[in-house]
């Protein structure tokens, strides 16, 4: 039977619960345990698919097509365990299911209430598909004391009570602020946070204390005394130079050993952390550096491109170079008077990521043109591939009015709305004016690569599976014109109807993909496209 680790946060948000959960799971994995991580999100959206990147950060997509919280990306990158739709639940999704059941009469006339109906649904989610696991880590989003998180706290109280001793552990992440005027660390916020969650029936077994200064033994003892935990269960969490150093840092503080002891399991030997020591060595001792310009429209919040940022770092790890990312707002290039060259010339490679809507599109097209004409390595992802096709159509195929129907009616729809495609369960159909949430081409789909293509040599195979999240596709009716201009369609859907990859074989490195390869990249297994893209940037840096 799987054991549960419930992870909560107190005092303030953004304390790093997700990274802590991912790091703890990685440490348990390194000891030979089978793990899975799940995220409970208290907000009322059914999923984050329709939320602004500035509100929520990126939307992480799973193989089975779920739009989920970005923390699931951390979980995958640290454990290598592919996340699924069963690993992320929101209050909105729970209430939607319950209301649908109530409307059908499934409750046989009973009064539907938070307890037991909502809490039962949360418990069912937590327990689903856990038979073959040793540990299930469940992170509760938000902060203890938020009204929307109360049903989740109650659900884990019930789960702990029903499971009995030795079947669950509560890890509470809290803040120990440093008051510079007094020159002191203050433990009172942590004490209040633990008191609040304990009053809800959940007594923490382990405390993870985020702090900017080392936590002295005397302060650890004070926290232990007032929070009813052993001093050894007060784990300091200082900022790390890299997120990939966090598992090593937590192990050095004894987090994994303390969690096991809370289960009544005496740690047996040391975990195999060679994977993480190698990654940290490559990050801290690079043999060079490159600059990659990312021309996007959500650059004001880097969490909007979290997986992309990490995938570029992974490419640097593979090539043992430091990757300096230069975030560039695509709107800066919208005016013809803007000097695109001045902004992009310092870059050894250019990447245009996914996006929605017309804002910034012309700036991205100008970035594609610069990369093509100056022979700078170019990587277009999703929207970035579409803009590469529009640029090729306008500048090389003589189709001056080439555009995307996403921006409105156009006489030359090089990019258009897809209304049907072959999905995992048969034909998928959509309407132009239908709902936005959950209606895109989502999740993992196969693609077939031309055996003589650049991308086939990068992947080392001709059949691949990658994750998608888009509503528009390049129109294959323009394929012949684009290929005459040198933009080759080197990857297609298995039925040959949907373009998946374009490339310019006569360019040092020019690849556009309709999918999101960043979602499958890991520090110990960098995605082939990012590995090769950074290798191209290294070659470019030697030419400058």
Coordinates of C-alpha atoms in Angstrom, one line a residue:
X1 CA 0.0 0.0 0.0
X2 CA 1.3 3.4 -1.0
X3 CA 2.3 5.8 1.8
X4 CA 1.2 9.5 1.5
X5 CA 3.3 12.6 2.1
X6 CA 1.1 15.7 2.3
X7 CA 2.9 19.0 1.6
X8 CA 1.4 22.3 2.7
X9 CA 2.7 25.9 2.9
X10 CA 2.2 28.7 5.3
X11 CA 2.9 32.4 5.9
X12 CA 3.3 33.4 2.2
X13 CA 3.1 31.9 -1.2
X14 CA 6.1 31.2 -3.5
X15 CA 8.1 29.4 -0.8
X16 CA 9.0 26.6 -3.2
X17 CA 6.7 23.8 -2.2
X18 CA 6.8 22.4 -5.7
X19 CA 10.6 22.3 -5.8
X20 CA 10.7 20.8 -2.4
X21 CA 8.2 18.1 -3.4
X22 CA 10.1 17.4 -6.5
X23 CA 13.5 17.3 -4.6
X24 CA 12.1 15.0 -1.9
X25 CA 10.7 12.7 -4.6
X26 CA 14.0 12.6 -6.3
X27 CA 15.8 11.7 -3.0
X28 CA 13.3 8.9 -2.4
X29 CA 13.8 7.7 -5.9
X30 CA 17.6 7.7 -5.3
X31 CA 17.0 5.3 -2.4
X32 CA 15.1 2.9 -4.7
X33 CA 11.5 3.9 -3.9
X34 CA 8.7 4.2 -6.5
X35 CA 7.2 7.7 -6.3
X36 CA 4.5 9.9 -7.8
X37 CA 3.7 13.5 -7.1
X38 CA 0.2 15.2 -7.3
X39 CA -1.0 18.7 -7.1
X40 CA -4.2 20.0 -5.5
X41 CA -5.0 23.5 -6.7
X42 CA -7.7 25.3 -4.7
X43 CA -8.7 27.8 -7.5
X44 CA -12.1 27.5 -9.2
X45 CA -10.9 27.3 -12.7
X46 CA -11.4 23.8 -14.1
X47 CA -7.8 23.9 -15.3
X48 CA -5.3 26.6 -16.0
X49 CA -5.8 26.4 -19.8
X50 CA -7.7 29.6 -20.2
X51 CA -5.7 31.6 -17.5
X52 CA -3.3 34.3 -18.6
X53 CA 0.3 33.4 -18.4
X54 CA 0.8 36.6 -16.3
X55 CA -1.8 35.2 -13.8
X56 CA -0.6 31.6 -13.6
X57 CA 2.7 31.1 -15.5
X58 CA 2.9 28.4 -18.1
X59 CA 0.4 25.7 -18.7
X60 CA 2.1 22.3 -18.5
X61 CA 0.6 19.7 -20.8
X62 CA 0.7 15.9 -20.1
X63 CA 0.9 13.1 -22.6
X64 CA -2.8 12.3 -22.1
X65 CA -3.7 15.9 -23.0
X66 CA -4.3 17.5 -19.6
X67 CA -3.6 21.2 -19.1
X68 CA -2.1 21.4 -15.7
X69 CA -0.1 23.5 -13.2
X70 CA 3.5 24.3 -13.9
X71 CA 4.6 22.5 -10.8
X72 CA 4.0 19.2 -12.7
X73 CA 6.8 20.2 -14.9
X74 CA 9.1 20.3 -11.9
X75 CA 7.9 16.9 -10.9
X76 CA 8.7 15.4 -14.3
X77 CA 12.0 17.1 -14.6
X78 CA 13.2 15.9 -11.2
X79 CA 11.8 12.4 -11.3
X80 CA 11.5 11.4 -14.9
X81 CA 8.0 10.1 -14.1
X82 CA 5.6 11.2 -16.8
X83 CA 2.7 13.2 -15.3
X84 CA -0.9 12.5 -16.2
X85 CA -4.4 14.1 -16.0
X86 CA -4.8 12.1 -12.7
X87 CA -2.0 14.1 -11.1
X88 CA -3.6 17.6 -11.0
X89 CA -7.0 18.5 -9.6
X90 CA -8.6 21.9 -9.0
X91 CA -11.5 23.0 -6.9
X92 CA -13.3 23.9 -10.1
X93 CA -12.9 20.4 -11.6
X94 CA -14.1 18.8 -8.3
X95 CA -17.2 21.1 -8.0
X96 CA -17.9 20.7 -11.7
X97 CA -18.0 16.9 -11.3
X98 CA -20.1 17.0 -8.2
X99 CA -22.7 19.4 -9.7
X100 CA -22.9 17.3 -12.8
X101 CA -23.6 14.2 -10.6
X102 CA -26.2 16.1 -8.6
X103 CA -28.0 17.2 -11.7
X104 CA -28.1 13.6 -12.9
X105 CA -29.6 12.6 -9.6
X106 CA -26.6 10.4 -8.6
X107 CA -26.9 11.5 -5.0
X108 CA -30.5 10.2 -4.8
X109 CA -31.9 13.3 -3.3
X110 CA -29.3 13.8 -0.6
X111 CA -28.2 17.3 0.4
X112 CA -24.8 17.9 -1.3
X113 CA -22.2 19.3 1.1
X114 CA -18.5 20.1 1.3
X115 CA -18.3 17.3 3.9
X116 CA -18.6 14.6 2.8
X117 CA -19.1 15.1 -0.9
X118 CA -16.2 17.5 -1.8
X119 CA -13.8 15.9 0.7
X120 CA -14.6 12.4 -0.6
X121 CA -13.9 13.5 -4.2
X122 CA -10.5 14.9 -3.1
X123 CA -9.7 11.6 -1.3
X124 CA -10.7 9.6 -4.3
X125 CA -8.4 11.7 -6.5
X126 CA -5.5 11.2 -4.0
X127 CA -5.9 7.5 -3.9
X128 CA -6.4 6.8 -7.6
X129 CA -3.9 4.6 -9.4
X130 CA -1.5 4.3 -6.4
X131 CA -1.3 0.5 -6.1
X132 CA 2.2 0.1 -7.6
X133 CA 3.8 3.0 -5.7
X134 CA 5.8 3.3 -2.5
X135 CA 5.1 7.0 -1.9
X136 CA 2.6 9.4 -3.2
X137 CA 3.5 13.1 -2.6
X138 CA 0.5 15.4 -2.6
X139 CA 1.2 19.2 -2.7
X140 CA -1.7 21.5 -1.7
X141 CA -1.5 24.8 -3.5
X142 CA -1.9 28.2 -1.8
X143 CA -1.3 29.0 1.8
X144 CA -2.8 27.5 5.0
X145 CA -5.5 30.0 6.1
X146 CA -6.8 30.7 2.6
X147 CA -10.6 29.9 2.6
X148 CA -10.4 28.0 -0.7
X149 CA -7.9 25.5 0.7
X150 CA -9.9 24.5 3.7
X151 CA -11.7 21.5 2.0
X152 CA -8.2 20.1 1.0
X153 CA -6.8 20.4 4.5
X154 CA -9.9 18.7 5.8
X155 CA -9.5 15.9 3.2
X156 CA -5.9 15.2 4.2
X157 CA -7.0 15.2 7.9
X158 CA -9.5 12.5 7.0
X159 CA -6.9 10.6 4.9
X160 CA -4.4 10.6 7.7
X161 CA -7.0 9.4 10.2
X162 CA -8.3 6.7 7.9
X163 CA -4.8 5.5 7.0
X164 CA -3.6 5.1 10.5
X165 CA -0.1 5.3 11.9
X166 CA 2.8 5.0 9.6
X167 CA 0.8 5.6 6.4
X168 CA 1.1 9.4 6.1
X169 CA 3.4 12.2 6.9
X170 CA 2.7 16.0 6.9
X171 CA 5.5 18.3 5.6
X172 CA 4.8 22.0 6.2
X173 CA 6.8 24.6 4.3
X174 CA 7.0 27.9 6.1
X175 CA 9.0 31.1 6.3
X176 CA 11.6 32.3 8.8
X177 CA 12.1 35.9 7.8
X178 CA 15.2 37.9 8.6
X179 CA 14.6 41.4 10.0
X180 CA 17.7 43.4 8.9
X181 CA 17.0 46.3 11.2
X182 CA 17.1 43.9 14.2
X183 CA 19.7 41.6 12.7
X184 CA 17.5 38.6 13.7
X185 CA 15.7 35.7 12.2
X186 CA 12.1 35.6 13.4
X187 CA 10.4 32.3 14.2
X188 CA 7.0 33.6 15.2
X189 CA 5.4 33.5 11.7
X190 CA 6.3 29.8 11.5
X191 CA 4.8 29.2 15.0
X192 CA 1.6 30.9 14.0
X193 CA 1.4 28.9 10.7
X194 CA 1.9 25.6 12.4
X195 CA -0.7 26.5 15.0
X196 CA -3.2 27.3 12.3
X197 CA -2.8 24.1 10.4
X198 CA -2.7 22.1 13.7
X199 CA -6.0 23.7 14.7
X200 CA -7.5 22.3 11.5
X201 CA -6.5 18.8 12.6
X202 CA -3.2 18.3 10.8
X203 CA -0.1 18.3 12.9
X204 CA 3.1 18.6 10.8
X205 CA 5.7 15.9 11.2
X206 CA 8.4 17.8 9.4
X207 CA 9.0 21.6 9.0
X208 CA 10.9 23.0 6.0
X209 CA 11.9 26.5 6.9
X210 CA 12.7 28.9 4.0
X211 CA 15.3 31.5 5.2
X212 CA 17.8 33.8 3.7
X213 CA 20.4 33.2 6.5
X214 CA 21.6 30.0 8.2
X215 CA 19.2 28.8 10.8
X216 CA 21.1 28.4 14.1
X217 CA 20.6 25.3 16.3
X218 CA 19.1 27.5 19.0
X219 CA 16.4 28.8 16.6
X220 CA 15.7 25.2 15.3
X221 CA 15.3 24.1 18.9
X222 CA 12.9 27.0 19.6
X223 CA 10.8 26.1 16.5
X224 CA 10.7 22.5 17.5
X225 CA 9.6 23.4 21.1
X226 CA 6.7 25.6 20.0
X227 CA 5.7 23.5 16.9
X228 CA 5.7 20.1 18.6
X229 CA 8.3 18.4 16.3
X230 CA 11.8 17.0 17.0
X231 CA 14.6 19.5 16.4
X232 CA 16.0 17.2 13.7
X233 CA 12.6 17.6 11.8
X234 CA 13.2 21.4 11.4
X235 CA 14.9 21.5 8.0
X236 CA 16.5 24.8 6.9
X237 CA 15.9 25.7 3.2
X238 CA 18.3 28.4 2.0
X239 CA 18.4 29.7 -1.6
X240 CA 20.5 27.6 -3.9
X241 CA 22.6 28.7 -6.9
X242 CA 20.6 26.4 -9.1
X243 CA 17.3 24.5 -8.6
X244 CA 19.1 21.4 -9.6
X245 CA 21.3 21.7 -6.5
X246 CA 18.3 21.7 -4.3
X247 CA 18.0 17.8 -3.9
X248 CA 21.7 17.7 -2.7
X249 CA 21.0 20.6 -0.4
X250 CA 18.0 19.0 1.2
X251 CA 19.8 15.7 1.6
X252 CA 22.7 17.5 3.3
X253 CA 20.1 18.9 5.8
X254 CA 18.6 15.4 6.3
X255 CA 15.1 15.9 4.8
X256 CA 14.8 12.5 3.2
X257 CA 16.0 10.7 6.3
X258 CA 13.7 12.7 8.6
X259 CA 10.7 11.9 6.4
X260 CA 11.5 8.2 6.4
X261 CA 11.9 8.2 10.2
X262 CA 8.5 9.9 10.5
X263 CA 7.1 6.9 8.7
X264 CA 8.9 4.6 11.1
X265 CA 11.4 3.6 8.4
X266 CA 15.1 3.6 9.4
X267 CA 17.1 4.9 6.5
X268 CA 19.2 2.1 5.0
X269 CA 22.5 3.4 3.5
X270 CA 22.9 6.5 1.4
X271 CA 21.0 7.4 -1.8
X272 CA 22.7 7.3 -5.1
X273 CA 23.0 11.0 -5.9
X274 CA 25.6 10.7 -8.7
X275 CA 23.0 12.0 -11.3
X276 CA 22.6 15.2 -9.3
X277 CA 26.3 15.7 -8.5
X278 CA 27.1 15.4 -12.2
X279 CA 24.4 17.9 -13.2
X280 CA 25.6 20.4 -10.6
X281 CA 29.2 20.0 -11.7
X282 CA 28.3 20.7 -15.3
X283 CA 26.4 23.8 -14.2
X284 CA 29.1 25.2 -11.9
X285 CA 32.1 24.3 -14.1
X286 CA 31.0 25.2 -17.7
X287 CA 33.6 25.2 -20.5
X288 CA 32.1 28.2 -22.2
X289 CA 28.9 30.2 -22.6
X290 CA 26.4 31.2 -25.2
X291 CA 23.6 33.8 -25.4
X292 CA 20.2 32.8 -26.7
X293 CA 17.7 35.5 -27.6
X294 CA 14.1 34.4 -26.8
X295 CA 11.7 36.7 -28.6
X296 CA 8.3 36.3 -26.8
X297 CA 5.2 38.1 -25.8
X298 CA 5.1 37.1 -22.1
X299 CA 8.6 38.0 -21.1
X300 CA 7.5 40.1 -18.2
X301 CA 6.9 36.9 -16.2
X302 CA 9.5 34.2 -16.8
X303 CA 7.3 31.6 -15.2
X304 CA 5.3 31.9 -18.5
X305 CA 8.2 30.1 -20.2
X306 CA 9.3 27.9 -17.2
X307 CA 9.8 24.7 -19.1
X308 CA 11.4 26.5 -22.0
X309 CA 13.9 28.2 -19.7
X310 CA 14.8 24.9 -18.1
X311 CA 15.1 23.1 -21.5
X312 CA 17.6 25.7 -22.6
X313 CA 19.6 25.1 -19.3
X314 CA 19.4 21.3 -20.1
X315 CA 20.9 22.0 -23.5
X316 CA 23.7 23.8 -21.8
X317 CA 24.2 20.9 -19.4
X318 CA 24.5 18.5 -22.4
X319 CA 27.1 20.8 -24.0
X320 CA 28.8 21.8 -20.7
X321 CA 28.2 25.5 -21.4
X322 CA 26.4 28.2 -19.5
X323 CA 23.3 29.4 -21.4
X324 CA 22.6 33.1 -20.9
X325 CA 19.0 33.8 -21.9
X326 CA 18.2 37.2 -23.3
X327 CA 14.4 37.8 -22.9
X328 CA 13.2 40.1 -25.7
X329 CA 9.7 41.5 -26.0
X330 CA 8.4 40.8 -29.5
X331 CA 6.4 44.0 -29.5
X332 CA 9.6 46.0 -29.5
X333 CA 10.2 44.9 -33.1
X334 CA 6.7 45.9 -34.3
X335 CA 7.7 49.3 -35.7
X336 CA 9.6 49.3 -39.0
X337 CA 11.9 51.9 -37.5
X338 CA 13.1 49.5 -34.8
X339 CA 16.7 48.3 -35.2
X340 CA 16.2 44.5 -34.9
X341 CA 19.8 43.9 -35.6
X342 CA 21.0 45.9 -32.6
X343 CA 18.9 43.7 -30.3
X344 CA 19.7 40.3 -31.9
X345 CA 23.3 40.6 -33.0
X346 CA 24.7 39.8 -29.5
X347 CA 22.8 36.5 -29.6
X348 CA 24.4 33.3 -30.8
X349 CA 21.0 31.7 -31.4
X350 CA 17.3 32.9 -31.6
X351 CA 14.3 31.2 -30.3
X352 CA 10.6 32.2 -30.9
X353 CA 8.3 30.3 -28.5
X354 CA 4.6 29.5 -28.5
X355 CA 2.0 32.2 -28.0
X356 CA -1.6 33.1 -28.7
X357 CA -3.0 36.2 -30.6
X358 CA -1.7 38.8 -33.0
X359 CA 0.2 41.0 -30.5
X360 CA 3.9 40.7 -31.2
X361 CA 3.5 38.6 -34.3
X362 CA 5.1 41.0 -36.7
X363 CA 8.1 41.3 -34.3
X364 CA 8.5 37.6 -34.3
X365 CA 8.4 37.5 -38.1
X366 CA 11.1 40.1 -38.2
X367 CA 13.2 38.0 -35.8
X368 CA 12.8 35.0 -38.1
X369 CA 13.9 37.1 -41.1
X370 CA 17.0 38.2 -39.2
X371 CA 17.9 34.7 -38.2
X372 CA 17.5 33.4 -41.8
X373 CA 19.3 36.2 -43.5
X374 CA 22.2 36.4 -40.9
X375 CA 22.4 32.6 -40.7
X376 CA 22.0 32.6 -37.0
X377 CA 20.6 29.3 -35.5
X378 CA 16.9 29.6 -35.2
X379 CA 14.4 27.5 -33.2
X380 CA 10.7 28.1 -33.7
X381 CA 8.3 26.4 -31.3
X382 CA 4.5 26.2 -32.1
X383 CA 3.7 29.8 -32.9
X384 CA 7.4 30.3 -33.7
X385 CA 7.1 27.6 -36.5
X386 CA 4.0 29.2 -37.8
X387 CA 5.7 32.6 -38.1
X388 CA 8.7 31.0 -39.8
X389 CA 6.2 29.7 -42.4
X390 CA 4.6 33.1 -42.8
X391 CA 8.0 34.8 -43.2
X392 CA 9.1 32.2 -45.8
X393 CA 5.8 32.7 -47.7
X394 CA 6.1 36.5 -47.7
X395 CA 9.8 36.9 -48.4
X396 CA 10.8 33.9 -50.5
X397 CA 7.6 32.5 -52.0
X398 CA 6.2 35.8 -53.2
X399 CA 3.0 35.6 -51.1
X400 CA 2.9 39.1 -49.8
X401 CA -0.3 38.8 -47.9
X402 CA 0.6 35.6 -46.2
X403 CA -0.9 35.5 -42.6
X404 CA -2.8 33.5 -40.0
X405 CA -6.5 33.3 -39.6
X406 CA -5.8 33.7 -35.9
X407 CA -5.3 37.4 -36.6
X408 CA -8.5 37.7 -38.7
X409 CA -9.7 37.1 -42.2
X410 CA -6.9 36.8 -44.8
X411 CA -6.7 36.1 -48.5
X412 CA -3.6 34.0 -47.9
X413 CA -4.2 31.7 -44.9
X414 CA -0.8 30.1 -44.6
X415 CA -1.8 29.3 -41.0
X416 CA -5.4 28.3 -40.3
X417 CA -7.7 27.0 -37.6
X418 CA -7.8 23.2 -37.4
X419 CA -11.4 22.0 -37.1
X420 CA -10.7 18.2 -37.1
X421 CA -7.8 15.8 -36.7
X422 CA -7.2 12.2 -35.7
X423 CA -6.9 12.0 -31.9
X424 CA -6.1 9.2 -29.6
X425 CA -9.7 8.1 -29.5
X426 CA -10.6 8.7 -33.1
X427 CA -11.7 11.9 -35.1
X428 CA -11.6 15.1 -33.0
X429 CA -13.8 18.0 -34.2
X430 CA -14.0 21.6 -33.1
X431 CA -16.0 24.7 -34.0
X432 CA -14.5 28.1 -34.6
X433 CA -16.8 29.8 -32.0
X434 CA -16.7 26.9 -29.5
X435 CA -15.4 26.9 -25.9
X436 CA -11.7 27.8 -25.5
X437 CA -11.0 25.6 -22.5
X438 CA -9.6 22.1 -23.3
X439 CA -10.5 22.3 -27.0
X440 CA -7.0 22.5 -28.5
X441 CA -5.0 19.7 -30.0
X442 CA -3.6 18.6 -26.7
X443 CA -1.1 16.0 -25.5
X444 CA 1.2 13.5 -27.2
X445 CA 0.9 12.7 -30.9
X446 CA 3.2 10.8 -33.2
X447 CA 5.1 12.4 -36.1
X448 CA 6.9 10.7 -39.0
X449 CA 10.2 12.3 -40.0
X450 CA 11.9 12.3 -43.4
X451 CA 14.8 9.9 -43.0
X452 CA 17.2 12.3 -44.8
X453 CA 16.2 15.3 -42.7
X454 CA 18.2 17.3 -40.2
X455 CA 15.7 16.5 -37.5
X456 CA 15.9 12.8 -38.1
X457 CA 19.7 12.9 -37.6
X458 CA 19.1 14.9 -34.4
X459 CA 16.5 12.4 -33.0
X460 CA 18.3 9.4 -34.3
X461 CA 14.9 7.9 -35.4
X462 CA 12.1 8.6 -37.8
X463 CA 9.0 8.1 -35.6
X464 CA 8.7 10.4 -32.6
X465 CA 6.0 11.4 -30.0
X466 CA 5.7 14.9 -28.8
X467 CA 3.3 17.0 -26.8
X468 CA 1.0 19.6 -28.4
X469 CA -1.0 22.6 -27.3
X470 CA -2.4 24.6 -30.2
X471 CA -5.5 25.5 -32.2
X472 CA -3.9 26.6 -35.5
X473 CA -1.9 24.6 -38.1
X474 CA 0.3 25.5 -41.1
X475 CA -1.8 25.0 -44.3
X476 CA -0.4 22.1 -46.4
X477 CA -1.9 23.8 -49.5
X478 CA 1.1 26.2 -49.3
X479 CA 3.7 23.4 -48.9
X480 CA 4.9 23.4 -52.5
X481 CA 5.4 27.2 -52.5
X482 CA 7.2 27.2 -49.2
X483 CA 9.5 24.3 -50.2
X484 CA 10.4 26.1 -53.4
X485 CA 11.6 28.9 -51.0
X486 CA 13.8 26.4 -49.2
X487 CA 11.5 25.6 -46.2
X488 CA 11.2 21.9 -46.2
X489 CA 8.4 20.0 -44.4
X490 CA 10.5 17.3 -42.7
X491 CA 8.0 16.0 -40.2
X492 CA 4.3 15.2 -40.7
X493 CA 1.4 13.5 -38.7
X494 CA 1.2 9.8 -39.5
X495 CA -1.7 10.4 -42.0
X496 CA 0.4 13.1 -43.7
X497 CA -2.2 15.8 -43.2
X498 CA -0.7 18.0 -40.4
X499 CA 2.8 19.6 -40.6
X500 CA 4.8 18.9 -37.5
X501 CA 8.4 20.1 -38.4
X502 CA 9.9 22.4 -41.0
X503 CA 13.6 23.1 -41.5
X504 CA 16.0 24.9 -43.8
X505 CA 18.7 22.3 -44.9
X506 CA 20.9 25.1 -46.4
X507 CA 21.0 27.0 -43.1
X508 CA 23.4 26.3 -40.2
X509 CA 20.5 25.4 -37.9
X510 CA 16.9 26.4 -38.7
X511 CA 14.1 24.2 -37.3
X512 CA 10.4 24.9 -36.5
X513 CA 8.2 22.5 -34.7
X514 CA 4.5 22.6 -34.1
X515 CA 4.8 20.8 -30.7
X516 CA 6.4 21.7 -27.4
X517 CA 9.6 19.7 -27.0
X518 CA 10.5 21.7 -23.8
X519 CA 7.8 19.8 -21.9
X520 CA 9.8 16.5 -22.2
X521 CA 13.3 17.8 -21.4
X522 CA 15.0 16.8 -18.2
X523 CA 18.4 17.8 -16.7
X524 CA 19.6 14.2 -16.8
X525 CA 18.0 13.6 -20.3
X526 CA 18.1 16.9 -22.3
X527 CA 15.7 16.9 -25.2
X528 CA 17.6 16.2 -28.5
X529 CA 16.4 19.4 -30.2
X530 CA 17.6 21.6 -27.3
X531 CA 20.8 19.7 -27.0
X532 CA 21.5 20.2 -30.7
X533 CA 20.2 23.8 -30.8
X534 CA 22.7 24.8 -28.0
X535 CA 25.5 22.9 -29.9
X536 CA 24.7 25.1 -32.9
X537 CA 24.8 28.2 -30.7
X538 CA 28.3 27.0 -29.5
X539 CA 29.5 26.8 -33.1
X540 CA 28.0 30.2 -33.8
X541 CA 29.8 31.7 -30.9
X542 CA 33.1 30.6 -32.4
X543 CA 32.4 32.4 -35.6
X544 CA 31.6 35.7 -34.0

